[in-house]
Coordinates of C-alpha atoms in Angstrom, one line a residue:
M1245 CA -3.2 -44.2 80.3
A1246 CA -6.5 -42.8 78.6
D1247 CA -8.5 -45.1 76.5
Y1248 CA -8.6 -44.1 73.0
S1249 CA -11.2 -44.8 70.3
A1250 CA -10.0 -46.5 67.0
R1251 CA -10.5 -43.0 65.4
Q1252 CA -8.4 -41.1 68.0
A1253 CA -5.8 -43.8 67.8
A1254 CA -5.4 -43.4 64.0
V1255 CA -5.1 -39.7 64.4
L1256 CA -2.3 -40.1 67.0
E1257 CA -0.6 -42.6 64.7
S1258 CA -0.9 -40.0 61.9
A1259 CA 0.6 -37.2 64.3
L1260 CA 3.7 -39.4 65.3
R1261 CA 4.4 -40.2 61.6
L1262 CA 4.2 -36.6 60.9
L1263 CA 6.7 -36.1 63.6
V1264 CA 9.0 -38.8 62.4
D1265 CA 8.9 -37.7 58.7
G1266 CA 8.8 -33.8 59.1
G1267 CA 9.9 -33.0 62.7
E1268 CA 8.5 -30.4 65.0
K1269 CA 7.6 -28.0 62.1
A1270 CA 5.4 -30.5 60.5
L1271 CA 3.4 -31.0 63.8
T1272 CA 0.8 -28.5 63.6
T1273 CA -3.0 -28.9 64.2
A1274 CA -3.6 -28.1 60.5
G1275 CA -1.0 -30.7 59.4
V1276 CA -2.3 -33.3 61.6
A1277 CA -5.9 -32.8 60.6
R1278 CA -4.9 -33.0 56.9
A1279 CA -2.8 -36.2 57.3
A1280 CA -5.4 -37.7 59.5
N1281 CA -8.4 -36.7 57.5
C1282 CA -10.3 -35.0 60.3
S1283 CA -11.3 -31.4 61.4
K1284 CA -9.3 -29.2 63.5
E1285 CA -12.5 -28.9 65.6
S1286 CA -12.2 -32.6 66.4
L1287 CA -8.6 -32.4 67.3
Y1288 CA -9.5 -29.7 69.8
K1289 CA -12.3 -31.6 71.1
W1290 CA -10.3 -34.6 71.8
F1291 CA -6.9 -32.9 72.8
T1292 CA -7.7 -29.4 73.7
D1293 CA -4.5 -28.1 72.2
R1294 CA -1.1 -28.7 70.8
D1295 CA 0.3 -29.6 74.3
G1296 CA -2.7 -31.8 74.9
L1297 CA -2.0 -33.6 71.5
L1298 CA 1.6 -34.0 72.3
S1299 CA 0.7 -35.5 75.9
A1300 CA -1.7 -37.8 74.2
M1301 CA 0.9 -38.9 71.6
I1302 CA 3.5 -39.7 74.4
D1303 CA 0.7 -41.6 76.4
Y1304 CA -0.3 -43.7 73.3
Q1305 CA 3.4 -44.4 72.4
A1306 CA 4.3 -45.6 76.0
A1307 CA 1.1 -48.0 75.9
K1308 CA 2.9 -49.9 73.4
V1309 CA 5.0 -51.1 76.2
R1310 CA 2.1 -53.5 77.0
A1311 CA 0.4 -53.7 80.4
I1312 CA 1.7 -56.7 82.6
E1313 CA -1.0 -59.1 83.5
L1314 CA -0.1 -60.1 87.0
D1315 CA -3.7 -61.3 88.1
A1316 CA -3.9 -64.0 85.3
G1317 CA -2.6 -66.8 87.6
P1318 CA 0.1 -68.0 90.0
L1319 CA 3.5 -66.3 89.3
T1320 CA 5.6 -69.3 88.7
A1321 CA 9.3 -69.1 87.6
A1322 CA 8.5 -70.0 84.1
R1323 CA 5.5 -67.3 83.8
F1324 CA 7.9 -64.6 85.7
R1325 CA 10.7 -65.1 83.1
G1326 CA 7.9 -64.9 80.3
L1327 CA 6.6 -61.8 81.7
L1328 CA 10.1 -60.2 82.1
T1329 CA 11.0 -61.3 78.4
G1330 CA 7.9 -59.7 76.9
F1331 CA 8.3 -56.5 78.8
G1332 CA 12.0 -56.4 77.6
R1333 CA 10.9 -57.0 74.2
D1334 CA 8.3 -54.2 74.2
L1335 CA 10.5 -52.0 76.0
L1336 CA 13.4 -52.5 73.4
D1337 CA 11.2 -52.2 70.6
V1338 CA 9.5 -49.0 71.4
L1339 CA 12.8 -47.2 72.7
S1340 CA 14.6 -48.3 69.4
G1341 CA 11.7 -47.2 67.1
D1342 CA 11.7 -44.1 65.0
V1343 CA 8.9 -42.5 67.1
S1344 CA 10.7 -42.7 70.4
L1345 CA 13.9 -41.3 68.8
A1346 CA 11.9 -38.4 67.3
L1347 CA 10.1 -37.6 70.6
N1348 CA 13.1 -37.5 72.6
R1349 CA 15.3 -35.6 70.1
L1350 CA 12.5 -33.0 70.1
A1351 CA 12.6 -32.8 73.8
I1352 CA 16.4 -32.5 73.9
G1353 CA 16.1 -29.7 71.3
Q1354 CA 13.4 -28.0 73.5
A1355 CA 15.3 -28.4 76.9
S1356 CA 16.6 -25.0 76.9
R1357 CA 13.4 -23.2 76.0
D1358 CA 9.8 -23.4 76.8
G1359 CA 10.7 -24.7 80.4
A1360 CA 11.5 -28.0 78.9
K1361 CA 7.8 -28.9 78.7
L1362 CA 8.1 -31.7 76.6
G1363 CA 10.8 -33.2 78.5
R1364 CA 8.3 -33.3 81.6
L1365 CA 5.6 -34.6 79.3
L1366 CA 7.8 -37.6 78.4
E1367 CA 8.8 -38.2 81.9
E1368 CA 5.2 -37.8 83.4
R1369 CA 3.4 -39.7 80.7
G1370 CA 5.9 -41.9 79.3
R1371 CA 8.8 -43.1 81.3
R1372 CA 7.0 -42.7 84.7
Q1373 CA 4.2 -44.8 83.4
V1374 CA 6.5 -47.4 81.8
R1375 CA 8.4 -47.4 85.1
R1376 CA 5.4 -48.1 87.3
R1377 CA 4.5 -51.1 85.5
A1378 CA 7.9 -52.6 85.7
V1379 CA 8.2 -51.9 89.3
A1380 CA 5.1 -53.7 89.8
L1381 CA 6.3 -56.8 88.2
M1382 CA 9.7 -56.7 90.0
E1383 CA 7.9 -56.3 93.4
A1384 CA 5.5 -59.3 92.5
G1385 CA 8.4 -61.4 91.7
A1386 CA 10.2 -60.6 95.0
A1387 CA 6.7 -61.3 96.6
A1388 CA 6.5 -64.8 94.9
G1389 CA 10.0 -65.7 96.2
L1390 CA 11.6 -65.5 92.6
L1391 CA 13.7 -62.3 93.1
A1392 CA 16.0 -61.2 96.0
I1393 CA 16.0 -57.4 95.8
D1394 CA 16.1 -54.2 97.9
S1395 CA 13.5 -52.4 96.0
G1396 CA 11.7 -52.8 92.8
D1397 CA 12.9 -49.2 91.5
E1398 CA 16.5 -50.5 92.0
A1399 CA 15.6 -53.8 90.5
Y1400 CA 14.2 -52.0 87.2
E1401 CA 17.1 -49.8 87.0
T1402 CA 19.3 -53.0 86.5
F1403 CA 16.8 -54.5 84.3
Y1404 CA 16.9 -51.5 82.2
G1405 CA 20.4 -51.1 82.1
L1406 CA 21.0 -54.7 81.0
V1407 CA 18.3 -54.8 78.3
V1408 CA 18.8 -51.2 76.8
S1409 CA 22.3 -50.5 78.0
D1410 CA 23.6 -47.5 75.9
L1411 CA 21.7 -48.5 72.6
H1412 CA 19.0 -45.8 73.1
L1413 CA 21.6 -43.1 73.6
R1414 CA 23.6 -44.3 70.7
M1415 CA 20.5 -44.2 68.5
L1416 CA 19.6 -40.5 69.7
L1417 CA 23.2 -39.4 68.8
G1418 CA 22.5 -40.8 65.2
E1419 CA 24.4 -44.1 65.1
D1420 CA 22.8 -46.5 62.6
I1421 CA 22.0 -49.5 64.8
R1422 CA 19.3 -51.8 63.4
L1423 CA 18.4 -54.7 65.5
T1424 CA 16.3 -57.4 63.5
G1425 CA 13.4 -59.2 65.4
E1426 CA 15.6 -62.2 65.9
E1427 CA 18.5 -60.1 67.3
A1428 CA 16.3 -58.3 69.6
A1429 CA 14.7 -61.4 70.9
R1430 CA 18.1 -62.9 71.5
R1431 CA 19.4 -60.0 73.3
V1432 CA 16.6 -59.8 75.6
E1433 CA 16.5 -63.5 76.3
R1434 CA 20.2 -63.2 77.2
M1435 CA 19.7 -60.2 79.3
V1436 CA 16.9 -61.6 81.1
G1437 CA 18.8 -64.5 82.0
A1438 CA 21.5 -62.3 83.4
F1439 CA 19.1 -60.2 85.2
L1440 CA 17.6 -63.4 87.1
R1441 CA 21.1 -64.8 87.9
L1442 CA 21.9 -61.6 89.6
H1443 CA 18.7 -61.2 91.8
A1444 CA 17.7 -65.0 91.9
D1445 CA 16.2 -66.1 95.4
G1446 CA 18.1 -69.2 96.0
G1447 CA 18.1 -69.9 92.4
T1448 CA 14.4 -70.5 92.2
A1449 CA 14.2 -68.0 89.2
R1450 CA 16.8 -69.5 86.9

């Protein structure tokens, strides 16, 4: 993920809000410049073109699933559970948010044209970056003797399936699902417990 200055981050937040409020038609360089109170020249300097802006928006949004600090000390069972829970909360919060839904709906709408360019950007700059961080966490848990898994990728797929389930798809299809912070926290705690029971190595991660 690129490092964005505070000014660039503010521009990306404005662009994401434009997309949520006005859809694809609202997401023009002129519209973003106006909403963010910056010049089009600055936008081109920072993001090159509209595709570069979309890529940065996806990158910025994916970063809201925060990096996992694996080097901050020994990976105990309690700390590992906490990392899984924090990651799960971030994942659920981001995927169920208006911004993620708007980006995914736009990519789905473009899937039959433009060579599915936005879909590829979402995969490369969004999903793949989040997955890489999650797989590293799963592999660290296995190395510490806290998980019994065949691969980090498969473990992440199980974790994702438990935490997210079909919620994201149902939201994309327009179902009005609103999880409060407390409801989301309870769901993640419950699903992290289920995941650890499925993959615990001798019960050490329970």
